[in-house]
XYZ file of N, CA and C in Angstrom:
861
model
N 2.219 -35.825 70.811
C 3.315 -34.862 70.781
C 3.050 -33.676 71.720
N 1.884 -33.059 71.567
C 1.584 -31.868 72.350
C 1.449 -32.170 73.833
N 0.966 -33.363 74.145
C 0.854 -33.732 75.557
C 2.226 -33.856 76.194
N 3.179 -34.406 75.445
C 4.547 -34.510 75.951
C 5.121 -33.117 76.207
N 4.904 -32.192 75.286
C 5.398 -30.825 75.457
C 4.749 -30.166 76.676
N 3.437 -30.349 76.823
C 2.734 -29.779 77.978
C 3.281 -30.341 79.284
N 3.555 -31.640 79.293
C 4.104 -32.275 80.500
C 5.491 -31.725 80.830
N 6.294 -31.509 79.789
C 7.643 -30.965 79.999
C 7.588 -29.538 80.550
N 6.648 -28.748 80.045
C 6.473 -27.384 80.551
C 6.065 -27.416 82.023
N 5.122 -28.281 82.351
C 4.660 -28.392 83.738
C 5.798 -28.802 84.660
N 6.618 -29.742 84.200
C 7.741 -30.196 85.014
C 8.776 -29.083 85.197
N 9.040 -28.334 84.099
C 10.055 -27.282 84.155
C 9.617 -26.101 85.015
N 8.329 -25.795 85.011
C 7.831 -24.611 85.720
C 7.271 -24.936 87.095
N 7.012 -26.220 87.347
C 6.399 -26.600 88.611
C 4.948 -26.192 88.714
N 4.318 -25.936 87.550
C 2.918 -25.509 87.497
C 2.163 -26.347 86.478
N 1.002 -26.809 86.834
C 0.201 -27.599 85.900
C -0.088 -26.807 84.631
N 0.060 -27.466 83.487
C -0.184 -26.785 82.219
C -0.854 -27.743 81.235
N -2.003 -27.327 80.727
C -2.734 -28.106 79.721
C -3.022 -27.195 78.532
N -2.698 -27.647 77.348
C -2.841 -26.808 76.158
C -4.312 -26.716 75.745
N -4.836 -25.492 75.741
C -6.199 -25.260 75.277
C -6.235 -24.762 73.841
N -5.152 -24.089 73.417
C -5.135 -23.508 72.076
C -3.717 -23.521 71.531
N -3.579 -23.827 70.233
C -2.303 -23.807 69.522
C -2.458 -22.876 68.320
N -1.679 -21.806 68.279
C -1.788 -20.820 67.201
C -0.509 -20.857 66.374
N -0.557 -21.275 65.103
C 0.643 -21.263 64.259
C 1.144 -19.833 64.062
N 2.462 -19.671 64.064
C 3.080 -18.361 63.868
C 3.984 -18.411 62.649
N 4.085 -17.299 61.955
C 4.948 -17.216 60.778
C 6.194 -16.432 61.112
N 7.125 -16.395 60.148
C 8.298 -15.552 60.327
C 9.617 -16.271 60.173
N 9.677 -17.587 60.399
C 10.933 -18.311 60.279
C 10.928 -19.223 59.065
N 12.127 -19.562 58.584
C 12.224 -20.467 57.443
C 12.879 -21.790 57.807
N 13.168 -21.999 59.102
C 13.846 -23.221 59.536
C 12.917 -24.109 60.349
N 12.190 -23.516 61.288
C 11.348 -24.272 62.213
C 9.872 -23.925 62.041
N 9.016 -24.827 62.499
C 7.618 -24.473 62.710
C 7.512 -23.778 64.069
N 6.604 -22.831 64.172
C 6.478 -22.081 65.417
C 5.013 -21.947 65.810
N 4.760 -22.013 67.119
C 3.402 -21.907 67.654
C 3.409 -21.103 68.940
N 2.288 -20.451 69.196
C 1.987 -19.956 70.534
C 0.976 -20.907 71.134
N 1.295 -21.445 72.297
C 0.364 -22.337 72.968
C -0.068 -21.693 74.287
N -1.293 -21.963 74.700
C -1.800 -21.325 75.915
C -2.784 -22.248 76.629
N -2.855 -22.086 77.932
C -3.867 -22.784 78.724
C -4.984 -21.828 79.123
N -4.997 -20.650 78.503
C -5.963 -19.619 78.823
C -5.437 -18.595 79.804
N -4.355 -18.921 80.482
C -3.739 -17.988 81.439
C -2.295 -17.678 81.048
N -1.533 -18.733 80.805
C -0.112 -18.599 80.488
C 0.138 -19.048 79.052
N 0.965 -18.287 78.334
C 1.309 -18.634 76.954
C 2.798 -18.922 76.836
N 3.155 -19.785 75.869
C 4.546 -20.110 75.570
C 4.760 -20.115 74.066
N 6.003 -19.872 73.676
C 6.411 -19.928 72.275
C 7.115 -21.257 72.054
N 6.692 -22.008 71.043
C 7.228 -23.347 70.798
C 7.806 -23.425 69.392
N 9.037 -23.932 69.299
C 9.659 -24.230 68.011
C 9.673 -25.741 67.820
N 9.366 -26.181 66.609
C 9.361 -27.600 66.284
C 10.243 -27.856 65.074
N 10.910 -29.008 65.076
C 11.675 -29.437 63.911
C 11.802 -30.957 63.960
N 12.518 -31.538 62.996
C 12.711 -32.979 62.987
C 13.454 -33.416 64.247
N 13.294 -34.664 64.596
C 13.866 -35.160 65.845
C 15.391 -35.009 65.897
N 16.035 -35.134 64.721
C 17.498 -35.057 64.702
C 18.026 -33.627 64.823
N 17.138 -32.647 64.956
C 17.564 -31.259 65.115
C 17.633 -30.841 66.587
N 17.543 -31.792 67.490
C 17.578 -31.460 68.914
C 18.844 -30.702 69.283
N 19.990 -31.089 68.715
C 21.239 -30.410 69.077
C 21.199 -28.943 68.700
N 20.530 -28.621 67.602
C 20.381 -27.226 67.193
C 19.602 -26.444 68.253
N 18.517 -27.035 68.767
C 17.739 -26.388 69.817
C 18.525 -26.306 71.124
N 19.281 -27.351 71.437
C 20.056 -27.353 72.675
C 21.110 -26.241 72.658
N 21.754 -26.048 71.498
C 22.748 -24.981 71.376
C 22.096 -23.608 71.466
N 20.916 -23.459 70.889
C 20.198 -22.194 71.000
C 19.858 -21.909 72.457
N 19.410 -22.932 73.166
C 19.115 -22.806 74.601
C 20.335 -22.274 75.346
N 21.504 -22.847 75.064
C 22.729 -22.445 75.746
C 23.047 -20.975 75.485
N 22.916 -20.557 74.218
C 23.158 -19.152 73.889
C 22.171 -18.235 74.599
N 20.908 -18.606 74.585
C 19.884 -17.795 75.244
C 20.166 -17.650 76.741
N 20.590 -18.732 77.371
C 20.872 -18.666 78.805
C 22.039 -17.719 79.100
N 23.073 -17.762 78.276
C 24.202 -16.848 78.478
C 23.773 -15.396 78.295
N 22.999 -15.136 77.258
C 22.539 -13.771 77.019
C 21.603 -13.310 78.130
N 20.709 -14.183 78.553
C 19.766 -13.860 79.624
C 20.514 -13.556 80.916
N 21.564 -14.322 81.199
C 22.316 -14.147 82.440
C 23.079 -12.828 82.485
N 23.308 -12.216 81.315
C 24.029 -10.935 81.291
C 23.211 -9.809 81.917
N 21.885 -9.968 81.953
C 20.974 -8.981 82.543
C 21.153 -7.593 81.924
N 21.450 -7.562 80.627
C 21.666 -6.287 79.959
C 20.514 -5.914 79.038
N 19.765 -6.876 78.561
C 18.626 -6.621 77.685
C 17.637 -7.773 77.795
N 16.503 -7.636 77.117
C 15.431 -8.613 77.247
C 15.670 -9.782 76.294
N 15.742 -10.966 76.858
C 15.944 -12.204 76.105
C 14.829 -13.163 76.499
N 14.139 -13.797 75.533
C 13.113 -14.775 75.911
C 13.731 -15.901 76.756
N 13.136 -16.155 77.897
C 13.669 -17.166 78.800
C 13.363 -18.559 78.278
N 14.380 -19.433 78.131
C 14.110 -20.814 77.716
C 13.449 -21.602 78.845
N 12.432 -22.374 78.489
C 11.651 -23.132 79.483
C 12.026 -24.603 79.486
N 11.993 -25.238 78.316
C 12.361 -26.642 78.222
C 12.692 -26.992 76.778
N 13.340 -28.128 76.622
C 13.817 -28.569 75.310
C 13.837 -30.084 75.324
N 13.405 -30.718 74.230
C 13.401 -32.175 74.231
C 12.915 -32.756 72.921
N 12.539 -34.025 72.976
C 12.074 -34.730 71.784
C 10.832 -35.549 72.104
N 10.061 -35.828 71.047
C 9.022 -36.852 71.089
C 9.472 -37.947 70.142
N 8.591 -38.821 69.748
C 8.964 -39.915 68.858
C 9.442 -39.421 67.498
N 8.933 -38.270 67.045
C 9.249 -37.823 65.685
C 9.768 -36.401 65.573
N 9.675 -35.596 66.611
C 10.087 -34.200 66.514
C 10.961 -33.792 67.700
N 11.684 -32.679 67.507
C 12.375 -32.017 68.607
C 11.681 -30.680 68.845
N 11.794 -30.161 70.050
C 11.093 -28.918 70.383
C 11.914 -28.073 71.346
N 11.662 -26.776 71.268
C 12.221 -25.806 72.205
C 11.090 -24.900 72.632
N 10.914 -24.722 73.934
C 9.853 -23.874 74.472
C 10.480 -22.666 75.158
N 9.998 -21.480 74.794
C 10.461 -20.225 75.374
C 9.279 -19.474 75.975
N 9.573 -18.516 76.846
C 8.494 -17.644 77.302
C 7.941 -16.890 76.097
N 6.652 -16.613 76.121
C 6.014 -15.918 75.002
C 5.929 -14.432 75.302
N 6.393 -13.621 74.354
C 6.338 -12.167 74.472
C 5.540 -11.625 73.288
N 4.545 -10.809 73.564
C 3.709 -10.227 72.507
C 4.420 -8.982 71.965
N 4.958 -9.094 70.747
C 5.753 -8.015 70.181
C 4.880 -6.860 69.708
N 5.463 -5.645 69.752
C 4.743 -4.449 69.327
C 5.651 -3.472 68.616
N 5.190 -2.262 68.454
C 5.919 -1.231 67.715
C 7.040 -0.646 68.564
N 7.969 0.043 67.870
C 9.089 0.704 68.553
C 9.241 2.116 68.033
N 9.654 3.015 68.909
C 9.911 4.390 68.481
C 11.413 4.669 68.522
N 11.784 5.909 68.270
C 13.193 6.287 68.191
C 13.923 6.002 69.505
N 13.280 6.311 70.607
C 13.906 6.090 71.914
C 14.139 4.610 72.181
N 13.213 3.766 71.721
C 13.355 2.324 71.926
C 14.588 1.793 71.188
N 14.772 2.244 69.949
C 15.941 1.813 69.173
C 17.234 2.357 69.787
N 17.194 3.584 70.263
C 18.368 4.162 70.914
C 18.734 3.349 72.154
N 17.742 2.981 72.944
C 17.998 2.191 74.140
C 18.524 0.804 73.789
N 18.007 0.198 72.714
C 18.511 -1.114 72.305
C 19.994 -1.032 71.953
N 20.395 0.025 71.274
C 21.816 0.207 70.980
C 22.654 0.312 72.238
N 22.177 1.054 73.208
C 22.883 1.180 74.483
C 22.979 -0.179 75.183
N 21.871 -0.922 75.158
C 21.849 -2.220 75.834
C 22.781 -3.226 75.161
N 22.867 -3.175 73.833
C 23.794 -4.078 73.144
C 25.228 -3.762 73.539
N 25.556 -2.477 73.644
C 26.902 -2.101 74.086
C 27.175 -2.635 75.489
N 26.184 -2.555 76.359
C 26.353 -3.090 77.710
C 26.506 -4.616 77.682
N 25.780 -5.285 76.787
C 25.976 -6.738 76.630
C 27.421 -7.029 76.260
N 27.941 -6.306 75.280
C 29.317 -6.535 74.829
C 30.342 -6.241 75.915
N 29.999 -5.361 76.842
C 30.899 -5.047 77.945
C 30.737 -5.986 79.137
N 29.651 -6.749 79.162
C 29.253 -7.472 80.379
C 30.182 -8.621 80.732
N 30.685 -9.314 79.719
C 31.548 -10.473 79.979
C 32.626 -10.530 78.913
N 33.781 -11.024 79.285
C 34.851 -11.210 78.315
C 35.643 -12.458 78.672
N 36.407 -12.941 77.707
C 37.228 -14.125 77.881
C 38.641 -13.815 77.417
N 39.638 -14.563 77.898
C 41.009 -14.346 77.411
C 41.219 -14.874 75.996
N 40.297 -15.731 75.515
C 40.406 -16.275 74.166
C 39.070 -16.119 73.444
N 39.105 -16.406 72.149
C 37.924 -16.278 71.296
C 37.348 -17.660 71.022
N 36.015 -17.780 71.133
C 35.371 -19.063 70.861
C 34.184 -19.296 71.772
N 33.911 -20.562 72.024
C 32.755 -20.979 72.822
C 33.055 -22.375 73.325
N 32.357 -22.829 74.338
C 32.657 -24.146 74.906
C 32.231 -25.309 74.022
N 31.474 -25.017 72.972
C 31.036 -26.061 72.051
C 30.770 -25.431 70.691
N 30.767 -26.248 69.666
C 30.308 -25.773 68.364
C 28.797 -25.576 68.435
N 28.288 -24.593 67.691
C 26.842 -24.389 67.665
C 26.394 -24.148 66.231
N 25.359 -23.370 66.024
C 24.778 -23.262 64.691
C 24.500 -21.815 64.323
N 24.780 -21.488 63.069
C 24.361 -20.236 62.463
C 23.269 -20.612 61.474
N 22.007 -20.386 61.848
C 20.912 -20.976 61.077
C 20.994 -22.489 61.198
N 21.129 -23.169 60.073
C 21.285 -24.628 60.095
C 22.731 -25.049 59.880
N 23.634 -24.081 59.692
C 25.043 -24.396 59.440
C 25.795 -24.561 60.750
N 26.601 -25.601 60.843
C 27.452 -25.771 62.023
C 28.427 -24.601 62.093
N 28.612 -24.075 63.304
C 29.531 -22.970 63.538
C 30.632 -23.438 64.481
N 31.841 -23.708 63.960
C 32.924 -24.178 64.834
C 33.411 -23.077 65.765
N 33.740 -23.456 66.997
C 34.069 -22.454 68.019
C 35.269 -22.828 68.876
N 36.223 -23.604 68.348
C 37.386 -23.982 69.149
C 38.113 -22.732 69.631
N 38.453 -22.690 70.921
C 39.080 -21.519 71.513
C 40.421 -21.217 70.853
N 40.673 -19.919 70.621
C 41.950 -19.511 70.027
C 42.368 -18.161 70.604
N 43.680 -17.974 70.764
C 44.193 -16.737 71.345
C 44.211 -15.581 70.359
N 44.348 -15.883 69.061
C 44.443 -14.823 68.060
C 43.125 -14.678 67.306
N 42.561 -13.466 67.351
C 41.306 -13.215 66.660
C 41.457 -13.389 65.152
N 42.555 -12.950 64.593
C 42.747 -13.049 63.148
C 42.704 -14.501 62.693
N 43.305 -15.387 63.457
C 43.313 -16.812 63.103
C 41.930 -17.420 63.324
N 41.325 -17.092 64.457
C 39.988 -17.630 64.748
C 39.006 -17.278 63.641
N 38.930 -16.002 63.290
C 37.911 -15.588 62.319
C 38.246 -16.077 60.911
N 39.505 -16.002 60.536
C 39.887 -16.434 59.192
C 39.637 -17.922 58.986
N 39.974 -18.734 59.991
C 39.883 -20.190 59.823
C 38.512 -20.745 60.188
N 37.960 -20.317 61.330
C 36.729 -20.941 61.808
C 35.459 -20.251 61.331
N 35.611 -19.122 60.684
C 34.451 -18.447 60.124
C 34.544 -18.460 58.587
N 35.486 -17.727 58.019
C 35.577 -17.654 56.558
C 36.037 -18.986 55.968
N 37.127 -19.528 56.480
C 37.651 -20.787 55.947
C 36.654 -21.930 56.031
N 35.957 -22.016 57.158
C 34.968 -23.078 57.342
C 33.848 -22.976 56.310
N 33.335 -21.769 56.106
C 32.264 -21.587 55.131
C 32.745 -21.915 53.714
N 33.977 -21.520 53.396
C 34.520 -21.825 52.066
C 34.673 -23.330 51.864
N 35.056 -24.050 52.915
C 35.165 -25.510 52.813
C 33.794 -26.140 52.568
N 32.787 -25.670 53.278
C 31.430 -26.177 53.060
C 30.984 -25.940 51.624
N 31.345 -24.773 51.085
C 30.967 -24.447 49.712
C 31.720 -25.310 48.707
N 32.993 -25.582 48.978
C 33.760 -26.432 48.070
C 33.167 -27.836 47.988
N 32.594 -28.303 49.095
C 31.933 -29.612 49.081
C 30.720 -29.614 48.167
N 30.201 -28.428 47.869
C 29.067 -28.276 46.947
C 29.525 -27.826 45.564
N 30.853 -27.902 45.337
C 31.455 -27.507 44.067
C 31.281 -26.017 43.772
N 31.245 -25.201 44.831
C 31.184 -23.747 44.681
C 32.506 -23.171 45.177
N 33.230 -22.519 44.276
C 34.545 -21.961 44.624
C 34.588 -20.478 44.301
N 35.228 -19.722 45.165
C 35.413 -18.291 44.943
C 36.889 -17.947 44.749
N 37.696 -18.946 44.478
C 39.127 -18.748 44.347
C 39.865 -19.717 45.246
N 41.170 -19.490 45.392
C 41.990 -20.364 46.222
C 41.656 -20.147 47.693
N 41.239 -21.207 48.362
C 40.792 -21.091 49.757
C 41.907 -20.560 50.650
N 43.098 -21.096 50.517
C 44.199 -20.675 51.376
C 44.568 -19.216 51.139
N 44.469 -18.777 49.879
C 44.763 -17.377 49.587
C 43.756 -16.449 50.260
N 42.481 -16.825 50.203
C 41.439 -15.992 50.815
C 41.601 -15.961 52.327
N 41.809 -17.133 52.933
C 41.995 -17.202 54.385
C 43.235 -16.413 54.802
N 44.306 -16.518 54.018
C 45.526 -15.770 54.313
C 45.308 -14.271 54.246
N 44.493 -13.832 53.290
C 44.198 -12.406 53.164
C 43.404 -11.903 54.364
N 42.475 -12.721 54.847
C 41.690 -12.337 56.035
C 42.613 -12.217 57.252
N 43.500 -13.187 57.427
C 44.439 -13.132 58.548
C 45.275 -11.867 58.487
N 45.736 -11.529 57.285
C 46.572 -10.344 57.130
C 45.793 -9.075 57.471
N 44.548 -8.979 57.010
C 43.740 -7.778 57.258
C 43.428 -7.601 58.741
N 43.355 -8.713 59.482
C 42.995 -8.655 60.902
C 44.195 -8.815 61.834
N 45.377 -8.931 61.266
C 46.564 -9.294 62.055
C 46.842 -8.334 63.203
N 46.585 -7.054 63.016
C 46.897 -6.062 64.052
C 45.674 -5.667 64.877
N 44.623 -6.451 64.754
C 43.390 -6.154 65.494
C 43.246 -7.164 66.624
N 43.234 -6.667 67.847
C 43.190 -7.545 69.022
C 42.035 -7.107 69.929
N 40.799 -7.365 69.522
C 39.641 -6.874 70.276
C 39.393 -7.665 71.551
N 38.659 -7.053 72.454
C 38.148 -7.789 73.609
C 37.261 -8.918 73.110
N 37.358 -10.070 73.750
C 36.486 -11.201 73.404
C 35.168 -11.025 74.150
N 34.213 -10.371 73.481
C 32.930 -10.030 74.091
C 31.897 -11.121 73.849
N 30.921 -11.214 74.751
C 29.772 -12.083 74.534
C 28.932 -11.494 73.403
N 28.703 -12.282 72.350
C 28.008 -11.814 71.159
C 26.657 -12.489 70.994
N 25.741 -11.799 70.305
C 24.522 -12.456 69.853
C 24.874 -13.420 68.741
N 25.619 -12.959 67.757
C 26.154 -13.832 66.719
C 25.386 -13.879 65.413
N 24.110 -13.468 65.419
C 23.306 -13.475 64.189
C 22.322 -12.310 64.242
N 22.871 -11.118 64.404
C 22.057 -9.953 64.758
C 21.559 -9.218 63.509
N 20.568 -9.789 62.851
C 19.914 -9.102 61.744
C 18.505 -8.711 62.185
N 17.824 -7.943 61.326
C 16.547 -7.344 61.728
C 15.504 -8.394 62.100
N 15.563 -9.561 61.458
C 14.584 -10.604 61.749
C 14.733 -11.240 63.111
N 15.845 -10.992 63.797
C 16.070 -11.556 65.132
C 15.954 -10.505 66.234
N 15.280 -9.406 65.910
C 15.064 -8.312 66.859
C 13.589 -7.930 66.849
N 13.032 -7.687 68.022
C 11.647 -7.211 68.129
C 11.550 -6.350 69.390
N 10.328 -5.885 69.666
C 10.135 -5.036 70.845
C 8.908 -5.507 71.610
N 9.061 -5.561 72.918
C 7.995 -5.951 73.834
C 7.804 -4.824 74.840
N 6.635 -4.204 74.786
C 6.353 -3.072 75.670
C 7.493 -2.053 75.638
N 7.944 -1.744 74.414
C 8.983 -0.754 74.139
C 10.365 -1.172 74.636
N 10.549 -2.443 74.966
C 11.868 -2.964 75.297
C 12.372 -3.805 74.129
N 13.616 -3.584 73.729
C 14.200 -4.389 72.668
C 14.377 -5.833 73.111
N 14.073 -6.764 72.209
C 14.187 -8.201 72.478
C 15.082 -8.822 71.409
N 16.068 -9.612 71.835
C 16.915 -10.358 70.910
C 16.627 -11.842 71.057
N 16.592 -12.552 69.916
C 16.337 -13.987 69.951
C 17.089 -14.664 68.809
N 16.946 -15.973 68.672
C 17.636 -16.784 67.658
C 19.139 -16.506 67.610
N 19.837 -16.593 68.735
C 21.265 -16.270 68.750
C 22.143 -17.410 68.231
N 23.381 -17.039 67.885
C 24.440 -18.005 67.559
C 25.684 -17.526 68.307
N 25.613 -17.522 69.621
C 26.569 -16.807 70.466
C 27.955 -17.437 70.499
N 28.933 -16.579 70.730
C 30.303 -16.976 71.047
C 31.003 -15.734 71.578
N 32.244 -15.880 72.005
C 33.030 -14.737 72.456
C 33.940 -14.291 71.320
N 33.754 -13.040 70.883
C 34.524 -12.546 69.756
C 34.483 -11.035 69.686
N 34.834 -10.498 68.529
C 34.874 -9.055 68.316
C 33.450 -8.504 68.260
N 33.165 -7.530 69.111
C 31.832 -6.924 69.161
C 31.413 -6.338 67.818
N 32.409 -5.952 67.008
C 32.112 -5.363 65.713
C 31.373 -6.320 64.786
N 31.511 -7.620 65.015
C 30.812 -8.574 64.144
C 29.302 -8.455 64.301
N 28.834 -8.204 65.526
C 27.392 -7.979 65.730
C 26.935 -6.714 65.009
N 27.714 -5.651 65.126
C 27.346 -4.398 64.477
C 27.347 -4.557 62.954
N 28.352 -5.238 62.426
C 28.428 -5.443 60.977
C 27.208 -6.192 60.461
N 26.746 -7.187 61.215
C 25.578 -7.951 60.781
C 24.335 -7.076 60.720
N 24.233 -6.083 61.609
C 23.062 -5.197 61.577
C 23.050 -4.331 60.319
N 24.175 -4.244 59.627
C 24.276 -3.403 58.439
C 24.233 -4.196 57.138
N 24.093 -5.520 57.232
C 24.177 -6.349 56.025
C 22.880 -6.392 55.233
N 21.793 -6.733 55.874
C 20.515 -6.889 55.182
C 19.564 -5.743 55.555
N 20.003 -4.520 55.288
C 19.202 -3.361 55.663
C 19.591 -2.884 57.042
N 20.119 -1.697 57.121
C 20.603 -1.174 58.397
C 19.473 -1.002 59.410
N 19.846 -1.117 60.683
C 18.936 -0.721 61.748
C 18.772 0.807 61.675
N 17.742 1.350 62.321
C 17.605 2.807 62.374
C 18.832 3.461 63.004
N 19.158 4.666 62.574
C 20.351 5.353 63.049
C 20.336 5.572 64.562
N 19.148 5.638 65.152
C 19.051 5.826 66.606
C 19.720 4.674 67.353
N 19.656 3.475 66.764
C 20.305 2.305 67.362
C 21.813 2.522 67.452
N 22.428 2.947 66.357
C 23.883 3.146 66.329
C 24.298 4.321 67.219
N 23.460 5.341 67.273
C 23.751 6.467 68.163
C 23.759 6.021 69.619
N 22.815 5.148 69.971
C 22.773 4.625 71.325
C 23.995 3.790 71.651
N 24.402 2.947 70.704
C 25.592 2.110 70.920
C 26.829 2.987 71.102
N 27.005 3.950 70.203
C 28.194 4.802 70.240
C 28.262 5.632 71.519
N 27.102 5.946 72.084
C 27.067 6.737 73.309
C 27.657 5.966 74.486
N 27.585 4.650 74.442
C 28.094 3.822 75.539
C 29.506 3.329 75.261
N 29.743 2.827 74.035
C 31.052 2.247 73.712
C 31.363 2.524 72.246
N 31.965 3.648 71.935
C 32.214 4.018 70.543
C 33.097 3.003 69.812
N 32.784 2.782 68.544
C 33.613 1.949 67.691
C 34.857 2.733 67.292
N 35.979 2.021 67.073
C 37.189 2.753 66.687
C 37.225 2.959 65.171
N 38.181 3.731 64.733
C 38.228 4.166 63.346
C 38.455 3.061 62.335
N 38.953 1.912 62.761
C 39.226 0.824 61.832
C 38.019 -0.034 61.504
N 36.904 0.230 62.163
C 35.728 -0.625 61.949
C 35.274 -0.687 60.495
N 35.164 0.427 59.764
C 34.682 0.318 58.377
C 35.510 -0.636 57.516
N 36.809 -0.749 57.779
C 37.651 -1.660 57.007
C 37.366 -3.112 57.352
N 37.059 -3.377 58.609
C 36.783 -4.756 59.038
C 35.343 -5.170 58.763
N 34.469 -4.206 58.625
C 33.042 -4.492 58.437
C 32.792 -5.434 57.262
N 33.490 -5.225 56.133
C 33.248 -6.068 54.960
C 33.695 -7.509 55.202
N 34.749 -7.677 55.980
C 35.212 -9.028 56.326
C 34.164 -9.731 57.177
N 33.600 -9.016 58.136
C 32.619 -9.620 59.031
C 31.302 -9.897 58.304
N 30.931 -9.038 57.368
C 29.736 -9.293 56.565
C 29.916 -10.536 55.701
N 31.141 -10.755 55.221
C 31.409 -11.871 54.313
C 31.026 -13.208 54.941
N 31.271 -13.361 56.227
C 30.913 -14.620 56.892
C 29.444 -14.945 56.695
N 28.589 -13.978 56.893
C 27.158 -14.209 56.767
C 26.736 -14.343 55.302
N 27.419 -13.642 54.405
C 27.133 -13.820 52.981
C 27.457 -15.238 52.535
N 28.613 -15.751 52.955
C 28.991 -17.118 52.591
C 28.007 -18.129 53.180
N 27.558 -17.879 54.395
C 26.567 -18.781 54.987
C 25.263 -18.756 54.196
N 24.898 -17.593 53.685
C 23.679 -17.508 52.868
C 23.857 -18.216 51.529
N 25.063 -18.178 50.975
C 25.311 -18.957 49.760
C 25.178 -20.447 50.078
N 25.719 -20.859 51.216
C 25.602 -22.259 51.627
C 24.154 -22.685 51.809
N 23.347 -21.795 52.347
C 21.956 -22.159 52.649
C 21.022 -21.961 51.469
N 21.240 -20.874 50.700
C 20.250 -20.490 49.690
C 20.761 -20.513 48.255
N 22.081 -20.670 48.074
C 22.596 -20.858 46.732
C 22.844 -19.588 45.942
N 22.432 -19.610 44.670
C 22.828 -18.610 43.678
C 22.505 -17.170 44.059
N 21.457 -16.954 44.814
C 20.983 -15.593 45.058
C 22.050 -14.704 45.694
N 23.006 -15.277 46.424
C 23.996 -14.477 47.141
C 25.412 -14.652 46.591
N 25.601 -15.445 45.534
C 26.944 -15.725 45.045
C 27.649 -14.485 44.500
N 26.942 -13.697 43.712
C 27.572 -12.509 43.125
C 28.007 -11.528 44.209
N 27.173 -11.348 45.226
C 27.511 -10.425 46.311
C 28.713 -10.926 47.097
N 28.760 -12.239 47.359
C 29.891 -12.817 48.083
C 31.170 -12.709 47.258
N 31.078 -12.978 45.966
C 32.257 -12.890 45.093
C 32.811 -11.471 45.075
N 31.923 -10.483 44.960
C 32.361 -9.091 44.943
C 33.006 -8.708 46.269
N 32.479 -9.211 47.364
C 33.034 -8.910 48.677
C 34.435 -9.489 48.823
N 34.625 -10.729 48.383
C 35.949 -11.364 48.458
C 36.951 -10.589 47.621
N 36.547 -10.213 46.421
C 37.462 -9.444 45.553
C 37.849 -8.135 46.212
N 36.900 -7.440 46.822
C 37.174 -6.169 47.477
C 38.155 -6.337 48.619
N 37.977 -7.419 49.415
C 38.838 -7.646 50.578
C 40.256 -7.988 50.128
N 40.394 -8.859 49.145
C 41.723 -9.269 48.683
C 42.442 -8.122 48.001
N 41.701 -7.305 47.266
C 42.304 -6.217 46.505
C 42.648 -5.005 47.373
N 42.067 -4.927 48.557
C 42.269 -3.736 49.398
C 43.662 -3.707 50.033
């Protein structure tokens, strides 16, 4: 297995590479992760079952789009493939370190520049991809309210119904989301798509984003995700607002955007998030 990965790295980089050391890394709950090195150059390697190659391929695509924006630091994808029993994704290795107030402020500014860097006339992505291990549908649509209500909230509710988990009438909930977003027509910005604290780090005081689930949509969805599982430091939001201030309607939409990730967590982890998701749905419908 490791020889195949080393050969793929050598082919992708045009430089001979032989693995001298493999160091297991912690931090993820989906993939195995390693730092591999030949004593000079190091790479970050993700491993999973062979049938998870499409998940890695979609991550590669998101990383390339984010990297091409040249707005912030994104680990460069090196190669992706399979062996007889596993799939793998190799990225450049960055040694993460501490961050200060200025670093977080700059990351906020850089995220705003990412959101401004590219836009589309419609919302979506050229292919479906993954939010964690959940399929994320991305069929292009002209109306943001329809896209988010159907392909984000509605999709997650359908997945939950297949597991006999219901939060009420699916059509009623989707209809309420459409109504709440009906007059909101945001720029279709390039998004990270899964921007929580575990997918952010710092390398030599530069903010690094990884594990994306990218698509073109409302920039507010990225900001809302940063506020779901423990807010980022306030310096981050100050930096973002300095470049591209959020409008006054964001607090009302924030709960809708958080709901998508709550429902995905119910799909992935079960009971631990059901009460929070139920309360969020009730708040949105009742508002």
